Every structure is written in structure tokens, then in C-alpha cells.
PDB file of C-alpha atoms in Angstrom:
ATOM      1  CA  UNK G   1     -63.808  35.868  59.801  1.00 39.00           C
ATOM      2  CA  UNK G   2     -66.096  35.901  56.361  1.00 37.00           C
ATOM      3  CA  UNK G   3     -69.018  37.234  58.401  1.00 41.00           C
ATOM      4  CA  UNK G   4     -66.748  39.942  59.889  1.00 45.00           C
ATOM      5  CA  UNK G   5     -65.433  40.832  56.384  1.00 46.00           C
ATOM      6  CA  UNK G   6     -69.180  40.920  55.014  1.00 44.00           C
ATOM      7  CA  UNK G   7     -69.809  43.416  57.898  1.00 42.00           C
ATOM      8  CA  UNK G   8     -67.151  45.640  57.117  1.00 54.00           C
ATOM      9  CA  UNK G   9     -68.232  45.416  53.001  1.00 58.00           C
ATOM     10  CA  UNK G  10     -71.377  46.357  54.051  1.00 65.00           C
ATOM     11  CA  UNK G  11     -70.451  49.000  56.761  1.00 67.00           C
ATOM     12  CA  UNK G  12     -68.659  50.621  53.757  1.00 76.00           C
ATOM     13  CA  UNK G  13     -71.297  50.204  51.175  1.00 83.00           C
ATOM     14  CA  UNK G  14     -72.311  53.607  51.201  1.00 84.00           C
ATOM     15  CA  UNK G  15     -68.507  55.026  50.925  1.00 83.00           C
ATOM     16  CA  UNK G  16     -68.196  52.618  47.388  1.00 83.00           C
ATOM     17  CA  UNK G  17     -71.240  53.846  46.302  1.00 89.00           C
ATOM     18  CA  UNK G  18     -70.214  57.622  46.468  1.00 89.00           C
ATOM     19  CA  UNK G  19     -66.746  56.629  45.072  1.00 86.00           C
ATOM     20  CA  UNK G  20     -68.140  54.770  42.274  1.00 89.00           C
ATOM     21  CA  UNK G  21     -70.416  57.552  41.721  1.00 92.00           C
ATOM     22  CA  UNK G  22     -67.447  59.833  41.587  1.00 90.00           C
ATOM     23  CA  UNK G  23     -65.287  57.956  39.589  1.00 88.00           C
ATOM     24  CA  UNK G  24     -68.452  57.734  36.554  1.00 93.00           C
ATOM     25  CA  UNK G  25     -69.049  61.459  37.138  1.00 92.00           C
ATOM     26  CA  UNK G  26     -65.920  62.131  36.509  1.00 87.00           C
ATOM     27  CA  UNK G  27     -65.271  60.204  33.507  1.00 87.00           C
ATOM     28  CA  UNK G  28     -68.584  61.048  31.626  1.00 92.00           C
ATOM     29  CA  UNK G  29     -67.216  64.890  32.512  1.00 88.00           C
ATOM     30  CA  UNK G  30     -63.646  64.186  30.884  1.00 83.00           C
ATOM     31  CA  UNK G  31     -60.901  66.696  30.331  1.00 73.00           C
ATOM     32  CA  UNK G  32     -61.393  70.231  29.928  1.00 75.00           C
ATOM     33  CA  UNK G  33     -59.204  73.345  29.382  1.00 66.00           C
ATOM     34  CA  UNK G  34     -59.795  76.807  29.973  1.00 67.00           C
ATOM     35  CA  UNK G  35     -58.087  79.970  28.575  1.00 62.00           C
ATOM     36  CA  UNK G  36     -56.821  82.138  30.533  1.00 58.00           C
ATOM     37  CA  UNK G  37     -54.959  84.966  28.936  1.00 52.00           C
ATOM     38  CA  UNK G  38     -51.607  84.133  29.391  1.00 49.00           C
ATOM     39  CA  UNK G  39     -51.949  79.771  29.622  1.00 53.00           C
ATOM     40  CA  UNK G  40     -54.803  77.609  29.451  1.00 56.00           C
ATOM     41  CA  UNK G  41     -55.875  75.526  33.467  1.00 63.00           C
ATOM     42  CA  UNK G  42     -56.443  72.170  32.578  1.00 64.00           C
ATOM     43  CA  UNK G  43     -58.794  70.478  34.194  1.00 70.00           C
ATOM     44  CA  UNK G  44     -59.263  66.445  34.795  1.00 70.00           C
ATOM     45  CA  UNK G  45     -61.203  64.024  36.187  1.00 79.00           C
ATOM     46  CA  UNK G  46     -59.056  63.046  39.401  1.00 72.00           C
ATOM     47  CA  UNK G  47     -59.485  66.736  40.241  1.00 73.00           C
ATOM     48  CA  UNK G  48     -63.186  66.737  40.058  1.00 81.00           C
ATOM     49  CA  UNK G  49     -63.074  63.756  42.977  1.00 82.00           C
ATOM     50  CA  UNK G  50     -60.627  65.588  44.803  1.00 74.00           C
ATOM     51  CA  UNK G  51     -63.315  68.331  45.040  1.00 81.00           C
ATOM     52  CA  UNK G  52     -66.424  66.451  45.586  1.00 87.00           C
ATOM     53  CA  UNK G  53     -64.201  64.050  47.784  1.00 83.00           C
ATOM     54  CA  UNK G  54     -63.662  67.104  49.738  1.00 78.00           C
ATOM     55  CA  UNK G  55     -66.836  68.424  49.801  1.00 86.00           C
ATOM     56  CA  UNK G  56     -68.598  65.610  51.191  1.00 86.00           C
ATOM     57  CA  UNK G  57     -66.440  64.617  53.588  1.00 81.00           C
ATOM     58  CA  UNK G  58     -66.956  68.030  55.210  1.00 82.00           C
ATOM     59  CA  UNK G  59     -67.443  67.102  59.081  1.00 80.00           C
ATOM     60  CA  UNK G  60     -70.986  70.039  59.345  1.00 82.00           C
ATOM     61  CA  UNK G  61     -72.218  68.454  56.199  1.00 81.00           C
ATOM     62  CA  UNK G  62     -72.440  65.071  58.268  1.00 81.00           C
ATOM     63  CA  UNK G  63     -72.223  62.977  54.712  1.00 84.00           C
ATOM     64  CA  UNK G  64     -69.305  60.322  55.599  1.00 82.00           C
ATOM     65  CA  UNK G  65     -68.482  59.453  59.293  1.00 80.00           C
ATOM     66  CA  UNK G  66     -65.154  59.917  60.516  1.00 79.00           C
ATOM     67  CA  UNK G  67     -64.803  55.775  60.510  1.00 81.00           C
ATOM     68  CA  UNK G  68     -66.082  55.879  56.937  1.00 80.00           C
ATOM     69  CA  UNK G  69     -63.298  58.260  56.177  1.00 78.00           C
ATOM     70  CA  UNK G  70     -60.538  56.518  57.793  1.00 75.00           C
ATOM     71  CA  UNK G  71     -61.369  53.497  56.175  1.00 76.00           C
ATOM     72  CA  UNK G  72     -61.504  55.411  52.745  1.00 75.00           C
ATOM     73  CA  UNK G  73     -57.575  56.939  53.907  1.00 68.00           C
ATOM     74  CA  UNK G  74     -56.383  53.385  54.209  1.00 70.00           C
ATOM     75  CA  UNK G  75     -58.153  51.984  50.798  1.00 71.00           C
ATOM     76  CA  UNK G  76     -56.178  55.048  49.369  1.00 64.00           C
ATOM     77  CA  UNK G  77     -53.230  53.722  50.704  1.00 59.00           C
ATOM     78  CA  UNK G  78     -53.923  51.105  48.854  1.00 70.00           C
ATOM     79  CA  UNK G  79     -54.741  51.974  45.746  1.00 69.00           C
ATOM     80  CA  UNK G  80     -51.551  54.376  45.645  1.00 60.00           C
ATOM     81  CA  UNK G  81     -49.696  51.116  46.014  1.00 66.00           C
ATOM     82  CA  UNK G  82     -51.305  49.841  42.833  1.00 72.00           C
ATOM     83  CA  UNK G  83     -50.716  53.087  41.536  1.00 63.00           C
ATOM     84  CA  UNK G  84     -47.050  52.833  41.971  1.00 60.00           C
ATOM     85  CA  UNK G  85     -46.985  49.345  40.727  1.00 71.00           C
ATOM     86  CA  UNK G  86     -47.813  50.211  37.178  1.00 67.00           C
ATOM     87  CA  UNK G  87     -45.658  53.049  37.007  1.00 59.00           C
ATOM     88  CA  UNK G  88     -42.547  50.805  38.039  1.00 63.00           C
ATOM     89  CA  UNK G  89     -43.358  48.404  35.097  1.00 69.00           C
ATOM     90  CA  UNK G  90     -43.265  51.424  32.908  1.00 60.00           C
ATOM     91  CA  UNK G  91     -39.633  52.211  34.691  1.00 60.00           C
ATOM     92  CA  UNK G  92     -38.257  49.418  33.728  1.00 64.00           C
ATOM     93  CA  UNK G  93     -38.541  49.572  29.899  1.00 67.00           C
ATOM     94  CA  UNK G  94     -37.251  53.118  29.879  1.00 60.00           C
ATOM     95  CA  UNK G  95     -34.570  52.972  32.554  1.00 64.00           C
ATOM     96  CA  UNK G  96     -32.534  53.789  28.966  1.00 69.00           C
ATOM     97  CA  UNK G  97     -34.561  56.821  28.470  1.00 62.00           C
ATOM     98  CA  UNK G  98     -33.882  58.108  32.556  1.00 61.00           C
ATOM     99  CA  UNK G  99     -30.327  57.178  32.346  1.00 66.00           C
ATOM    100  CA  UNK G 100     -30.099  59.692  29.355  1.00 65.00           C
ATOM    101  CA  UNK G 101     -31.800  62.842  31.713  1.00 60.00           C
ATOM    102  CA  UNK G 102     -28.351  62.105  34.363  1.00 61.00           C
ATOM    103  CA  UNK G 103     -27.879  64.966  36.270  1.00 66.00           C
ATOM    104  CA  UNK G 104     -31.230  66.718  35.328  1.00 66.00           C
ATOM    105  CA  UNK G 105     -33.104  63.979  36.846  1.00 65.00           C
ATOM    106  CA  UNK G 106     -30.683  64.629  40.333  1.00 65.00           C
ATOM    107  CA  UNK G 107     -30.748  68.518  40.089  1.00 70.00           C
ATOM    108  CA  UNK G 108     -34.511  68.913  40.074  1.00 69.00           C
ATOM    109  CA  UNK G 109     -34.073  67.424  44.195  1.00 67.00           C
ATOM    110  CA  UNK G 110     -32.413  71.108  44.742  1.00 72.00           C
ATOM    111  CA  UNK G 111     -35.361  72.920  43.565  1.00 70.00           C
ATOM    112  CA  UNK G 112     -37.336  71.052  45.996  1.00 65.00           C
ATOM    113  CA  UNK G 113     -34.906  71.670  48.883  1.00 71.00           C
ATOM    114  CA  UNK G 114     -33.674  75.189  48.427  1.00 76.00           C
ATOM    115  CA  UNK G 115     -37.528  76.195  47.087  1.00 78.00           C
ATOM    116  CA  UNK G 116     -39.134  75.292  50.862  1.00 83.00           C
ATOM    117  CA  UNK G 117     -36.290  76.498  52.622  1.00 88.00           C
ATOM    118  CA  UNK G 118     -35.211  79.686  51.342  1.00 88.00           C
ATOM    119  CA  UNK G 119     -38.805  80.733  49.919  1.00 88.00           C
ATOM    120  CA  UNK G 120     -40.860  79.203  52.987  1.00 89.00           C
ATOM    121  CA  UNK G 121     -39.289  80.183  55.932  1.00 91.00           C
ATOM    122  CA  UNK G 122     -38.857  83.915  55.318  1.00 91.00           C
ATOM    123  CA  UNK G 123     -42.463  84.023  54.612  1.00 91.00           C
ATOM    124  CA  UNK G 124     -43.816  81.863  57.559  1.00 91.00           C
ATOM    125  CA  UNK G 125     -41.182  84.114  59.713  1.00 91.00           C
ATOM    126  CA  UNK G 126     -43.168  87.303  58.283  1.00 90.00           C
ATOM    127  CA  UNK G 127     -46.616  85.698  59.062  1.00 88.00           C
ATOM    128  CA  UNK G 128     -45.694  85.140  62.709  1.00 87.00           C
ATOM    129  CA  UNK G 129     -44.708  81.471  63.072  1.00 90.00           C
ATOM    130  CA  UNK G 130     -41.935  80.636  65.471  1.00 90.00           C
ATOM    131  CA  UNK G 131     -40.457  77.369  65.194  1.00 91.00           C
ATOM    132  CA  UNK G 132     -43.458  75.709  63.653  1.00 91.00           C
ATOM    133  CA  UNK G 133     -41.756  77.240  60.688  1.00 92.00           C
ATOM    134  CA  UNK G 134     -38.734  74.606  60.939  1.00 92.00           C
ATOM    135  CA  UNK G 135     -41.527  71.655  60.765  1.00 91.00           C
ATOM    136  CA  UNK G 136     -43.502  73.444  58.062  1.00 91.00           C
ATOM    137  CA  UNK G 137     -40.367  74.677  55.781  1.00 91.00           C
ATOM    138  CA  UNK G 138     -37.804  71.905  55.882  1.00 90.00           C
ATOM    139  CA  UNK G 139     -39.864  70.014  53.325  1.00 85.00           C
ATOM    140  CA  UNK G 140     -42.772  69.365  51.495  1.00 82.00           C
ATOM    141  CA  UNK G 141     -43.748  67.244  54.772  1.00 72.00           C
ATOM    142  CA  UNK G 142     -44.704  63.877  53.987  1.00 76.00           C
ATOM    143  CA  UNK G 143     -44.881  60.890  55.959  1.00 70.00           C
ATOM    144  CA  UNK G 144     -41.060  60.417  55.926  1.00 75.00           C
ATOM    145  CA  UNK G 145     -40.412  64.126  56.529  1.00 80.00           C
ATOM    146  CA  UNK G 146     -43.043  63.760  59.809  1.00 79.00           C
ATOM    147  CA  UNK G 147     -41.210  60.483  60.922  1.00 78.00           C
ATOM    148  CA  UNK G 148     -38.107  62.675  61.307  1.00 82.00           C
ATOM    149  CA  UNK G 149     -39.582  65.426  62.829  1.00 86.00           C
ATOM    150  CA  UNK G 150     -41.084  63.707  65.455  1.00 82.00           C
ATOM    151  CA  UNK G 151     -37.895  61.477  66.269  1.00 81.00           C
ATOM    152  CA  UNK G 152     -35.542  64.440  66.564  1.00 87.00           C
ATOM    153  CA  UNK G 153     -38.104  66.932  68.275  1.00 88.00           C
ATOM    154  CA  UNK G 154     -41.001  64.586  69.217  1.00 82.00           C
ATOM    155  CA  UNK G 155     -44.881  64.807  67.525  1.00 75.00           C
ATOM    156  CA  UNK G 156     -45.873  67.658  69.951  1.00 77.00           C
ATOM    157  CA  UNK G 157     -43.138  69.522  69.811  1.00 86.00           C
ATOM    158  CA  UNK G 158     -43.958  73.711  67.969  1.00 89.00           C
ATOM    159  CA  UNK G 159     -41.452  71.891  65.025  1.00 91.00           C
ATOM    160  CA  UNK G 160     -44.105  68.531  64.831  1.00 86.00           C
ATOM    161  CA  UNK G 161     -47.023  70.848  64.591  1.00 87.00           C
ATOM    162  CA  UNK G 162     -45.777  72.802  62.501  1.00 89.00           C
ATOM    163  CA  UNK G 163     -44.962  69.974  59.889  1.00 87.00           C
ATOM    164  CA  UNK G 164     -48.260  68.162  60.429  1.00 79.00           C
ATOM    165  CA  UNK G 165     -50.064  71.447  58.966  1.00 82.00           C
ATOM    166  CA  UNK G 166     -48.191  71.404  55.981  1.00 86.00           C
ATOM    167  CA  UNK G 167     -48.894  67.228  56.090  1.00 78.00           C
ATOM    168  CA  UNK G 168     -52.508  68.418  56.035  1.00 73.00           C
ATOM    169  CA  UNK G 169     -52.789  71.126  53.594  1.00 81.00           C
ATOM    170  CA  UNK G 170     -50.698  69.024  51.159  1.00 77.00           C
ATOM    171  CA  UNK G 171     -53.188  66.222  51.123  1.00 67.00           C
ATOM    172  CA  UNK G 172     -56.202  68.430  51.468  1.00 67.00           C
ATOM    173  CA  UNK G 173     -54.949  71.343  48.293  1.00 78.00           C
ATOM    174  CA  UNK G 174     -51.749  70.135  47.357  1.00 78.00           C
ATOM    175  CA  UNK G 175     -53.443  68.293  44.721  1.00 76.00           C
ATOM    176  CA  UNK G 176     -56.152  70.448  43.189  1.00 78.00           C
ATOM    177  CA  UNK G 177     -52.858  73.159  43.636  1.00 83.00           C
ATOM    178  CA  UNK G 178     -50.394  70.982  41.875  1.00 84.00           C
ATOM    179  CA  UNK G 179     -52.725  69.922  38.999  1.00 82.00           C
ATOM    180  CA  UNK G 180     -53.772  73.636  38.380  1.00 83.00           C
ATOM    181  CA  UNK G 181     -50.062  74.575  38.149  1.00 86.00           C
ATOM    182  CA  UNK G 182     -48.777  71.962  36.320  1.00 85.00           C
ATOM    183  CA  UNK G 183     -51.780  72.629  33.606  1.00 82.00           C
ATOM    184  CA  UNK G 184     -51.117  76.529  33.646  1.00 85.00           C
ATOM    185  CA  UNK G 185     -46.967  75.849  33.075  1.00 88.00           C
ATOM    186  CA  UNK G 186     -47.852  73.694  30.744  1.00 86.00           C
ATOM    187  CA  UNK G 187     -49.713  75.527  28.691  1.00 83.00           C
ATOM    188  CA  UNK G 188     -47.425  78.356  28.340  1.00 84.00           C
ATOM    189  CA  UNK G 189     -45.284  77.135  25.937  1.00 81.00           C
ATOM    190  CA  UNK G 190     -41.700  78.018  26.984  1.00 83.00           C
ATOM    191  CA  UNK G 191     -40.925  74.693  29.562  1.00 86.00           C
ATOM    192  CA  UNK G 192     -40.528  71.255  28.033  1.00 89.00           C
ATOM    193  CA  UNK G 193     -43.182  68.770  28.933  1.00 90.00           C
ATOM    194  CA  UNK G 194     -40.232  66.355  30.225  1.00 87.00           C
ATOM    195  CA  UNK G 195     -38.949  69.057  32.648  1.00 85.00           C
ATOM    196  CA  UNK G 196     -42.368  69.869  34.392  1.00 89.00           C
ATOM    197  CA  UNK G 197     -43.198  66.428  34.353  1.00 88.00           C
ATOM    198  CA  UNK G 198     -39.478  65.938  36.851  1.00 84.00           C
ATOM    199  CA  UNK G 199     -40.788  68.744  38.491  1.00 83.00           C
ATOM    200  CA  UNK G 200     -44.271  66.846  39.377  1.00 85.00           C
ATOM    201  CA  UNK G 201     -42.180  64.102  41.657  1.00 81.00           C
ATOM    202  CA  UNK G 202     -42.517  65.994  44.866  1.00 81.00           C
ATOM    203  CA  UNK G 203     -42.708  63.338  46.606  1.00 76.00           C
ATOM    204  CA  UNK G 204     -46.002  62.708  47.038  1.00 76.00           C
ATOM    205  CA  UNK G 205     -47.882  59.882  44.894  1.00 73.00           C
ATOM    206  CA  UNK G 206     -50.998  61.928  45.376  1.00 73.00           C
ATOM    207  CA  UNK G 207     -49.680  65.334  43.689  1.00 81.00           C
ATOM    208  CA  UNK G 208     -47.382  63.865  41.610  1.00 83.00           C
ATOM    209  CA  UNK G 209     -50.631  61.660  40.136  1.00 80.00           C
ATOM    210  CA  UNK G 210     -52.513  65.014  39.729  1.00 80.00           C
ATOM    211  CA  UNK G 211     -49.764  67.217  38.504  1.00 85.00           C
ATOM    212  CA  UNK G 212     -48.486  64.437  35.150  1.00 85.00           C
ATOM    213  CA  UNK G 213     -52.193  63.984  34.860  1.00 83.00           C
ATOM    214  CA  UNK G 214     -52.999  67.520  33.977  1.00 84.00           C
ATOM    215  CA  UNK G 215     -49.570  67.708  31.827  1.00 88.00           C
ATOM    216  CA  UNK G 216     -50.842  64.511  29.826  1.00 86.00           C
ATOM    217  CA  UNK G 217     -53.844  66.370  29.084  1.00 83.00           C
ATOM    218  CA  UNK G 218     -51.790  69.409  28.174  1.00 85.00           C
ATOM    219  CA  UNK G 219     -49.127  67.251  26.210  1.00 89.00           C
ATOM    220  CA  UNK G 220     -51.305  64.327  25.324  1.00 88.00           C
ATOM    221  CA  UNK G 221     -48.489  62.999  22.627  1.00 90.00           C
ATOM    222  CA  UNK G 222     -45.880  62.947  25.480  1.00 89.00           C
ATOM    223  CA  UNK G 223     -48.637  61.461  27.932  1.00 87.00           C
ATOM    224  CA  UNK G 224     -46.111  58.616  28.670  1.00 87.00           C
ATOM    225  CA  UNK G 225     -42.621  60.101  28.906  1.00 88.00           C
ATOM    226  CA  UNK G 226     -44.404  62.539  31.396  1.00 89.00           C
ATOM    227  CA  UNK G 227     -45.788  59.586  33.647  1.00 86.00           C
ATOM    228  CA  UNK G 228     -42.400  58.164  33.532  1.00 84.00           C
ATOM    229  CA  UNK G 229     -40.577  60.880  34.051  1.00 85.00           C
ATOM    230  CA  UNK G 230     -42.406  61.983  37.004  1.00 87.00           C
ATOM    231  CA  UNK G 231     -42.849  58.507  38.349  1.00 83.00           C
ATOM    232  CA  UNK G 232     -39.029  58.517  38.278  1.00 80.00           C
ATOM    233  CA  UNK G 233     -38.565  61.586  40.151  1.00 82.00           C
ATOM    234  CA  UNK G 234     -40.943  61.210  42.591  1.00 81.00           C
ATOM    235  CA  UNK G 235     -38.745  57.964  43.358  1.00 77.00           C
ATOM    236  CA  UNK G 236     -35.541  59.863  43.702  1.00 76.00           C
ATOM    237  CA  UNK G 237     -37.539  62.662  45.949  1.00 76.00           C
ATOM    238  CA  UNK G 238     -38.850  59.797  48.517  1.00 72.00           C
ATOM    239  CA  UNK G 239     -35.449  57.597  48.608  1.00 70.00           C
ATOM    240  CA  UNK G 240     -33.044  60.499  47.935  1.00 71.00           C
ATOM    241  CA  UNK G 241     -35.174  63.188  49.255  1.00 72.00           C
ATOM    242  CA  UNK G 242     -35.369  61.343  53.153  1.00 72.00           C
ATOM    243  CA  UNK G 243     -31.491  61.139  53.218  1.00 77.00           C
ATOM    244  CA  UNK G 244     -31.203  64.723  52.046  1.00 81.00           C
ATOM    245  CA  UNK G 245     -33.658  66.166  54.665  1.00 83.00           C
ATOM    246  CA  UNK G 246     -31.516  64.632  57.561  1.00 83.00           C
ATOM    247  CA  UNK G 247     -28.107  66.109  56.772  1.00 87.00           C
ATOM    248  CA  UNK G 248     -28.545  68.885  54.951  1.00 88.00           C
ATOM    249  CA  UNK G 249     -32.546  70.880  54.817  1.00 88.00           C
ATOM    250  CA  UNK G 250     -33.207  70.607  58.487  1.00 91.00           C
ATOM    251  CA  UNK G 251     -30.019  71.225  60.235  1.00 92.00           C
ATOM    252  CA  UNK G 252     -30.056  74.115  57.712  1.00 92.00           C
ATOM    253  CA  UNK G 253     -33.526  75.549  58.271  1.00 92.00           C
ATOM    254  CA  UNK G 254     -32.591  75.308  62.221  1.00 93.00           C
ATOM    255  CA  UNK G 255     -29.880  77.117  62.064  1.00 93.00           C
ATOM    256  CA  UNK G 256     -31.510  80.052  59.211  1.00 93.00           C
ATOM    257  CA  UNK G 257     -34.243  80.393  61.424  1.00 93.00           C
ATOM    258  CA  UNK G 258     -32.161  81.143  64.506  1.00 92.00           C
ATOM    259  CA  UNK G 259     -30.242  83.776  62.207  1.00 92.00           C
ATOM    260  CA  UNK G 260     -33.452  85.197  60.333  1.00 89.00           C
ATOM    261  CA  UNK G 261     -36.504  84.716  63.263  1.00 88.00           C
ATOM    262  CA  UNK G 262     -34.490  87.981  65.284  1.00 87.00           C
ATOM    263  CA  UNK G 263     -34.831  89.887  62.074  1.00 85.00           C
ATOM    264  CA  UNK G 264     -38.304  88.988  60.798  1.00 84.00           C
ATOM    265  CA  UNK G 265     -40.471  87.075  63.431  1.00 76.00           C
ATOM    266  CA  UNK G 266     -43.167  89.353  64.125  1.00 69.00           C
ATOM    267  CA  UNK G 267     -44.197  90.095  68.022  1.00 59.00           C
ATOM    268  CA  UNK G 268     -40.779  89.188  69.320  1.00 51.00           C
ATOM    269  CA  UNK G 269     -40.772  92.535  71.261  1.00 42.00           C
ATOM    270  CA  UNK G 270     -44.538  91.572  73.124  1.00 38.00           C
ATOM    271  CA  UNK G 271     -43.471  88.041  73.750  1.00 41.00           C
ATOM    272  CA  UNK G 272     -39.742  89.129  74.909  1.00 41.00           C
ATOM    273  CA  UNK G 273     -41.629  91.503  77.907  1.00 40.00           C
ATOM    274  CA  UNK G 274     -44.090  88.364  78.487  1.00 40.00           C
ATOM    275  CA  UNK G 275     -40.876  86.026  79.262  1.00 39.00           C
ATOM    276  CA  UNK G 276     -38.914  89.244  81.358  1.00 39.00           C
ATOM    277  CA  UNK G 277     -41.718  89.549  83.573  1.00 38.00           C
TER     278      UNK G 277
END
């Protein structure tokens, strides 16, 4: 069993290597803001490895095998875990503090519902999706989100597809996305740090770790009300957020898209002849 272990270590060298390269990079770079006109983009170091992480794992550029990067998706697992960890001893010192928030705390789950229904299926309608769009809209579409799809319309079903792209693009932009938006809000001046920083708890460790780190640069004297606050959300989202989905966003975004898909799904008159015939 050692000798196996030693072969994996060693297997893997080359993926530590460029992670530990990353990670130095990145720190020896350090925080850096740009203005824009209107707000300032902060920029991080956990963004800069998002990039490069992205860059050389690039299948053409034929950098990282696709064992190498499977093994690197289940060290992140991993280290999300940790991740987690240390936020939840910072929860418990402050439960106080998130007790105060109440309702806002709650609320900010509507925003995350309402925002991906009634925003994201019109538009996915209008760019020719059929009922991918219930998989991709219902939710941000992560890992519990794809467990449900796939038990009430199976993995290969239009609706599973259609969540597992939004699975992907989360993990593959969501990220950089989140962490340029948070940084741009941020800087504007008119939204409390605490109230982006709810915001950030999508649901996702990944963007909520890139979002509250690009507000802590932007806010560095509320640096750890925001990681609290969005730890604490992103909690509610997952455990809250799972329940919500079944009963309420995707029974609803099944039944808007039979209502709107008439009015806006585009080639319905091409594909209506196709099925006549």
C-alpha cells in the first residue's frame, strides 16, 4: 500500500509542482485594482490560478493529462473541505453577529431563485434552447441541483444536459465572473460590503471563495465580516437552497417554460413541420 501511495505522489509530481508554482506566482503578484471609470476590478491572487489553471489544462496544449486533472478535481474537493472548515470556526463566534442580519440573511435566497428563473429562462428561450433551458435556469446548477435533475428527468435527459452546461461554465468562469463582479460592485460605493458579501453565497464554495476574496480586497477593514457573512450564506443557499429547488424553482420553471417556450422559443415553426411530416 506505501509503494502504491509513493507511485501515485510521484505520478502527480508534476501537477504539485505547477500548483506550487502557481500558488508563489500568485502571491509574489498580490492584489491589484484597476480603475475603470465608473468602479475599480479588483484583482487577486486565486484569480490569477484560476487563469493559468485554465490555461494549462487546455486539452490542444497537451500540458496536464486528463488523469492528472481528475486527480487535481478530487484534491480540490479536498481542499474546499478545509476551506469550509475554517470558515465554520469563524461561524461560531459570530453566530451573534448572523442572528442580528434575520431576515436579510433568508431574503438574499430569493434573489438567487427568482434571478435564474425569471432572468434565465426568457433569455435561453430567445437563444433557441428547448427544455435544456429548465436544467440550465432552475438554478445556479451545482452538484445538488444536478442530483435532482437527473433523479426526476434522468442525466441524459434535454433537462440533465442542459444543467450540466451551466455545472460546467460555473466551474470553468463562474469564478473569474464572480470575483470581477463582486470587485466592480464593490467598488462603487452605494452597496454595503455586508450585503454583497450575502450576495457571494451562491452556493458554490468555489465562487463564493473568489467573490468575498475580491470584496476583502475592496473592503480590507471588513475583510472578516465579509468571509463570514458569505460563508453563512453560502450555507443557507446549499441546505436551504436544495429544499427550495424541489418545491418551488423547478416545478415553477417547468411550468413558465411551457407558458413562455410557445411565445419565445425560436424555430418552433421549422421543427413543428419536421414532427407533422
Amino acid at each position: 500500500m506505501y509503494t502504491r501511495r509513493g507511485i501515485g505522489v510521484r505520478k502527480n509530481i508534476k501537477l504539485h509542482l505547477i500548483v506550487l508554482a502557481f500558488v508563489a506566482a500568485g502571491e509574489w503578484i498580490g492584489s491589484k485594482q484597476f480603475n475603470v471609470g465608473v468602479g475599480t476590478i479588483a484583482l487577486f491572487p486565486m484569480l490569477y490560478v484560476l487563469v493559468w489553471g485554465g490555461i494549462v489544462s487546455w486539452p490542444k496544449f497537451k500540458i496536464l493529462t486528463q488523469k492528472q486533472m481528475k486527480n487535481a478535481a478530487t484534491i480540490l474537493g479536498i481542499s474546499f473541505m478545509l476551506f469550509v472548515a475554517k470558515l465554520g470556526t469563524m461561524l461560531g463566534p459570530s453566530l451573534p453577529k448572523i442572528f442580528e442580519a434575520g431576515l436579510s440573511l433568508a431574503f438574499q435566497e430569493v434573489g438567487h431563485v427568482i434571478g435564474t428563473i425569471i432572468i434565465g429562462l426568457p433569455i435561453a428561450l430567445l437563444l433557441g434552447m428547448k427544455r435544456e433551458s429548465i436544467g440550465a435556469t432552475f438554478s445556479i446548477d451545482r452538484e445538488p441541483n444536478l442530483a435532482l435533475i437527473a433523479e426526476k428527468y434522468g442525466a441524459d435527459s434535454p433537462e440533465g444536459r442542459g444543467a450540466l452546461g451551466v455545472y460546467v461554465c460555473g466551474t470553468v468562469f463562474g469564478a473569474v465572473y464572480l470575483a470581477l463582479l463582486a470587485g466592480f460592485l464593490g467598488s462603487l460605493g452605494f452597496l454595503h460590503p455586508i450585503s454583497l458579501a450575502m450576495g457571494a453565497g451562491v452556493g458554490s464554495g468555489s465562487m463564493m471563495a473568489a467573490a468575498s476574496g475580491a470584496l476583502a480586497v475592496t473592503f480590507p477593514n471588513d475583510a472578516a465580516d465579509i468571509a463570514l457573512f458569505a460563508a453563512a450564506a453560502n450555507l443557507i443557499t446549499t441546505i436551504l437552497g436544495t429544499y427550495i429547488c424541489v418545491f418551488f424553482s423547478l416545478p415553477v420553471t417547468a411550468r413558465l417554460y411551457n407558458w413562455l417556450e410557445p411565445k419565445l422559443g425560436r424555430h418552433k415553426l421549422s421543427i413543428d413541420k419536421g414532427a407533422a411530416k
